[in-house]
PDB file of C-alpha atoms in Angstrom:
ATOM      1  CA  UNK K 496      87.768  32.363 -13.180  1.00 40.00           C
ATOM      2  CA  UNK K 497      84.570  31.528 -11.439  1.00 40.00           C
ATOM      3  CA  UNK K 498      82.672  28.312 -11.045  1.00 40.00           C
ATOM      4  CA  UNK K 499      79.134  27.711  -9.988  1.00 39.00           C
ATOM      5  CA  UNK K 500      77.731  25.888  -7.017  1.00 42.00           C
ATOM      6  CA  UNK K 501      75.759  22.742  -7.675  1.00 44.00           C
ATOM      7  CA  UNK K 502      72.108  23.657  -7.238  1.00 46.00           C
ATOM      8  CA  UNK K 503      70.978  20.041  -7.152  1.00 45.00           C
ATOM      9  CA  UNK K 504      73.138  17.873  -4.858  1.00 43.00           C
ATOM     10  CA  UNK K 505      71.255  14.827  -6.156  1.00 43.00           C
ATOM     11  CA  UNK K 506      73.016  15.513  -9.452  1.00 43.00           C
ATOM     12  CA  UNK K 507      76.157  14.185  -7.805  1.00 43.00           C
ATOM     13  CA  UNK K 508      75.085  10.608  -8.247  1.00 40.00           C
ATOM     14  CA  UNK K 509      78.211   8.799  -7.090  1.00 39.00           C
ATOM     15  CA  UNK K 510      78.143   7.106  -3.704  1.00 35.00           C
ATOM     16  CA  UNK K 511      80.947   7.981  -1.315  1.00 35.00           C
ATOM     17  CA  UNK K 512      82.848   5.132   0.282  1.00 34.00           C
ATOM     18  CA  UNK K 513      84.876   5.886   3.376  1.00 35.00           C
ATOM     19  CA  UNK K 514      88.541   5.154   2.918  1.00 36.00           C
ATOM     20  CA  UNK K 515      91.854   6.514   3.996  1.00 35.00           C
ATOM     21  CA  UNK K 516      93.428   8.914   1.530  1.00 36.00           C
ATOM     22  CA  UNK K 517      97.171   9.301   1.319  1.00 40.00           C
ATOM     23  CA  UNK K 518      98.601  12.249  -0.513  1.00 39.00           C
ATOM     24  CA  UNK K 519     101.988  11.993  -2.185  1.00 43.00           C
ATOM     25  CA  UNK K 520     104.933  12.736   0.063  1.00 42.00           C
ATOM     26  CA  UNK K 521     108.003  14.739  -0.943  1.00 40.00           C
ATOM     27  CA  UNK K 522     109.625  11.731  -2.631  1.00 40.00           C
ATOM     28  CA  UNK K 523     106.639  11.244  -4.911  1.00 44.00           C
ATOM     29  CA  UNK K 524     106.485  14.656  -6.577  1.00 45.00           C
ATOM     30  CA  UNK K 525     106.317  14.880 -10.351  1.00 55.00           C
ATOM     31  CA  UNK K 526     107.968  18.033 -11.704  1.00 55.00           C
ATOM     32  CA  UNK K 527     107.305  20.369 -14.592  1.00 62.00           C
ATOM     33  CA  UNK K 528     103.746  19.470 -15.496  1.00 71.00           C
ATOM     34  CA  UNK K 529     101.994  21.612 -18.116  1.00 84.00           C
ATOM     35  CA  UNK K 530     100.148  23.937 -15.766  1.00 92.00           C
ATOM     36  CA  UNK K 531     101.034  27.054 -13.835  1.00 95.00           C
ATOM     37  CA  UNK K 532     100.698  28.190 -10.231  1.00 95.00           C
ATOM     38  CA  UNK K 533      98.189  30.788 -11.421  1.00 97.00           C
ATOM     39  CA  UNK K 534      96.017  28.049 -12.941  1.00 97.00           C
ATOM     40  CA  UNK K 535      96.218  26.062  -9.709  1.00 97.00           C
ATOM     41  CA  UNK K 536      95.053  29.095  -7.710  1.00 97.00           C
ATOM     42  CA  UNK K 537      92.222  29.777 -10.166  1.00 98.00           C
ATOM     43  CA  UNK K 538      91.362  26.081 -10.180  1.00 98.00           C
ATOM     44  CA  UNK K 539      91.172  25.933  -6.400  1.00 98.00           C
ATOM     45  CA  UNK K 540      88.700  28.828  -6.314  1.00 98.00           C
ATOM     46  CA  UNK K 541      86.609  27.306  -9.094  1.00 98.00           C
ATOM     47  CA  UNK K 542      86.752  23.830  -7.545  1.00 98.00           C
ATOM     48  CA  UNK K 543      85.597  25.181  -4.173  1.00 97.00           C
ATOM     49  CA  UNK K 544      82.704  26.921  -5.882  1.00 96.00           C
ATOM     50  CA  UNK K 545      81.621  24.267  -8.386  1.00 96.00           C
ATOM     51  CA  UNK K 546      82.933  20.874  -7.219  1.00 97.00           C
ATOM     52  CA  UNK K 547      83.431  20.719  -3.466  1.00 97.00           C
ATOM     53  CA  UNK K 548      79.732  20.185  -2.723  1.00 95.00           C
ATOM     54  CA  UNK K 549      80.032  16.657  -4.134  1.00 95.00           C
ATOM     55  CA  UNK K 550      83.757  15.867  -3.990  1.00 96.00           C
ATOM     56  CA  UNK K 551      84.622  17.602  -0.705  1.00 96.00           C
ATOM     57  CA  UNK K 552      86.887  20.507   0.144  1.00 95.00           C
ATOM     58  CA  UNK K 553      89.977  18.270   0.253  1.00 95.00           C
ATOM     59  CA  UNK K 554      89.091  16.433  -2.998  1.00 96.00           C
ATOM     60  CA  UNK K 555      88.794  13.308  -0.872  1.00 94.00           C
ATOM     61  CA  UNK K 556      86.093  13.938   1.693  1.00 94.00           C
ATOM     62  CA  UNK K 557      82.961  14.377  -0.385  1.00 92.00           C
ATOM     63  CA  UNK K 558      79.854  12.393   0.351  1.00 91.00           C
ATOM     64  CA  UNK K 559      78.280  12.464  -3.117  1.00 94.00           C
ATOM     65  CA  UNK K 560      81.193  12.185  -5.544  1.00 93.00           C
ATOM     66  CA  UNK K 561      84.282  10.019  -5.946  1.00 94.00           C
ATOM     67  CA  UNK K 562      87.582  11.080  -4.445  1.00 94.00           C
ATOM     68  CA  UNK K 563      89.729  13.181  -6.751  1.00 96.00           C
ATOM     69  CA  UNK K 564      92.942  12.756  -4.772  1.00 94.00           C
ATOM     70  CA  UNK K 565      95.027   9.979  -3.331  1.00 91.00           C
ATOM     71  CA  UNK K 566      94.767   6.274  -4.023  1.00 90.00           C
ATOM     72  CA  UNK K 567      91.277   6.388  -5.538  1.00 89.00           C
ATOM     73  CA  UNK K 568      92.396   8.988  -8.076  1.00 92.00           C
ATOM     74  CA  UNK K 569      95.619   7.101  -8.764  1.00 91.00           C
ATOM     75  CA  UNK K 570      93.782   3.828  -9.396  1.00 91.00           C
ATOM     76  CA  UNK K 571      91.259   5.392 -11.771  1.00 93.00           C
ATOM     77  CA  UNK K 572      93.550   7.738 -13.701  1.00 91.00           C
ATOM     78  CA  UNK K 573      96.979   6.040 -13.717  1.00 88.00           C
ATOM     79  CA  UNK K 574      96.630   4.825 -17.309  1.00 88.00           C
ATOM     80  CA  UNK K 575      94.929   7.947 -18.603  1.00 91.00           C
ATOM     81  CA  UNK K 576      96.106  11.193 -20.138  1.00 90.00           C
ATOM     82  CA  UNK K 577      95.603  14.774 -19.031  1.00 91.00           C
ATOM     83  CA  UNK K 578      93.277  15.067 -22.046  1.00 92.00           C
ATOM     84  CA  UNK K 579      91.144  12.250 -20.606  1.00 94.00           C
ATOM     85  CA  UNK K 580      90.787  14.046 -17.259  1.00 95.00           C
ATOM     86  CA  UNK K 581      90.107  17.432 -18.866  1.00 95.00           C
ATOM     87  CA  UNK K 582      87.529  16.135 -21.351  1.00 96.00           C
ATOM     88  CA  UNK K 583      85.793  13.930 -18.771  1.00 97.00           C
ATOM     89  CA  UNK K 584      85.455  16.898 -16.427  1.00 97.00           C
ATOM     90  CA  UNK K 585      84.246  19.193 -19.190  1.00 97.00           C
ATOM     91  CA  UNK K 586      81.850  16.685 -20.743  1.00 97.00           C
ATOM     92  CA  UNK K 587      80.369  15.253 -17.518  1.00 97.00           C
ATOM     93  CA  UNK K 588      80.659  17.825 -14.730  1.00 96.00           C
ATOM     94  CA  UNK K 589      78.449  18.743 -13.186  1.00 91.00           C
ATOM     95  CA  UNK K 590      76.275  15.737 -13.962  1.00 91.00           C
ATOM     96  CA  UNK K 591      73.177  17.903 -14.316  1.00 93.00           C
ATOM     97  CA  UNK K 592      74.974  20.641 -16.297  1.00 94.00           C
ATOM     98  CA  UNK K 593      77.976  19.431 -18.321  1.00 96.00           C
ATOM     99  CA  UNK K 594      79.846  22.099 -20.305  1.00 96.00           C
ATOM    100  CA  UNK K 595      78.450  24.707 -17.896  1.00 97.00           C
ATOM    101  CA  UNK K 596      81.844  26.326 -17.263  1.00 97.00           C
ATOM    102  CA  UNK K 597      84.299  27.909 -19.697  1.00 98.00           C
ATOM    103  CA  UNK K 598      87.008  25.547 -20.972  1.00 97.00           C
ATOM    104  CA  UNK K 599      89.616  27.694 -19.203  1.00 98.00           C
ATOM    105  CA  UNK K 600      87.869  26.985 -15.895  1.00 98.00           C
ATOM    106  CA  UNK K 601      87.853  23.233 -16.553  1.00 98.00           C
ATOM    107  CA  UNK K 602      91.578  23.487 -17.389  1.00 97.00           C
ATOM    108  CA  UNK K 603      92.232  25.345 -14.125  1.00 98.00           C
ATOM    109  CA  UNK K 604      90.273  22.762 -12.119  1.00 98.00           C
ATOM    110  CA  UNK K 605      92.236  20.006 -13.885  1.00 97.00           C
ATOM    111  CA  UNK K 606      95.481  21.786 -12.932  1.00 96.00           C
ATOM    112  CA  UNK K 607      94.316  21.996  -9.311  1.00 97.00           C
ATOM    113  CA  UNK K 608      93.450  18.277  -9.241  1.00 96.00           C
ATOM    114  CA  UNK K 609      96.836  17.380 -10.735  1.00 94.00           C
ATOM    115  CA  UNK K 610      98.609  19.623  -8.213  1.00 94.00           C
ATOM    116  CA  UNK K 611      96.717  18.118  -5.283  1.00 94.00           C
ATOM    117  CA  UNK K 612      97.895  14.711  -6.482  1.00 91.00           C
ATOM    118  CA  UNK K 613     101.550  15.679  -6.240  1.00 88.00           C
ATOM    119  CA  UNK K 614     102.283  17.070  -9.674  1.00 88.00           C
ATOM    120  CA  UNK K 615     104.446  20.194  -9.628  1.00 89.00           C
ATOM    121  CA  UNK K 616     103.577  23.138 -11.881  1.00 91.00           C
ATOM    122  CA  UNK K 617     105.679  24.011 -14.881  1.00 90.00           C
ATOM    123  CA  UNK K 618     106.192  27.158 -16.920  1.00 90.00           C
ATOM    124  CA  UNK K 619     103.419  26.639 -19.455  1.00 91.00           C
ATOM    125  CA  UNK K 620      99.669  26.729 -18.829  1.00 94.00           C
ATOM    126  CA  UNK K 621      97.501  23.669 -19.240  1.00 93.00           C
ATOM    127  CA  UNK K 622      95.821  24.034 -22.610  1.00 92.00           C
ATOM    128  CA  UNK K 623      92.149  23.598 -23.400  1.00 93.00           C
ATOM    129  CA  UNK K 624      92.796  21.619 -26.591  1.00 91.00           C
ATOM    130  CA  UNK K 625      92.412  17.883 -25.881  1.00 87.00           C
ATOM    131  CA  UNK K 626      94.621  17.025 -28.878  1.00 88.00           C
ATOM    132  CA  UNK K 627      97.467  19.032 -27.337  1.00 84.00           C
ATOM    133  CA  UNK K 628      97.001  17.192 -24.024  1.00 86.00           C
ATOM    134  CA  UNK K 629      96.676  13.695 -25.493  1.00 84.00           C
ATOM    135  CA  UNK K 630     100.355  12.768 -25.094  1.00 80.00           C
ATOM    136  CA  UNK K 631     100.613  13.968 -21.489  1.00 83.00           C
ATOM    137  CA  UNK K 632     100.255  10.954 -19.231  1.00 83.00           C
ATOM    138  CA  UNK K 633      98.837  11.446 -15.740  1.00 81.00           C
ATOM    139  CA  UNK K 634     101.626  10.524 -13.359  1.00 71.00           C
ATOM    140  CA  UNK K 635     100.887   8.716 -10.123  1.00 70.00           C
ATOM    141  CA  UNK K 636     103.205   7.465  -7.377  1.00 63.00           C
ATOM    142  CA  UNK K 637     104.822   4.129  -8.054  1.00 52.00           C
ATOM    143  CA  UNK K 638     103.743   1.199  -5.921  1.00 46.00           C
ATOM    144  CA  UNK K 639     107.369   0.599  -4.827  1.00 42.00           C
TER     145      UNK K 639
END
């Protein structure tokens, strides 16, 4: 799966705010999510090609897009479903060219984002049907 580089960095209209990002530690892993290691690998390649210009190569060090990992991600997505993340990415990314990638690529990028936020892969691939993803809550570390 291939992504595309953003030709117009101004299309990444979000302002970056410097903040410390903490990735989940071993005690915060969520197991058996509906995506595979293969999707994560494909998603990483596609993310690096299509998303890292704005969001950064670590998902949390971009200067033109919001962080997609750590506390910022957790705060924004903790009450959302995997369908919400998938459809938002597909329908809005890149800002200048939404729907510019195949749905399978958006699913792989979604899997990569979930993995980078501590979710462990499962045996089944992440689907491209939002209705099938609607009951899958995005899991974030507890505040305990």
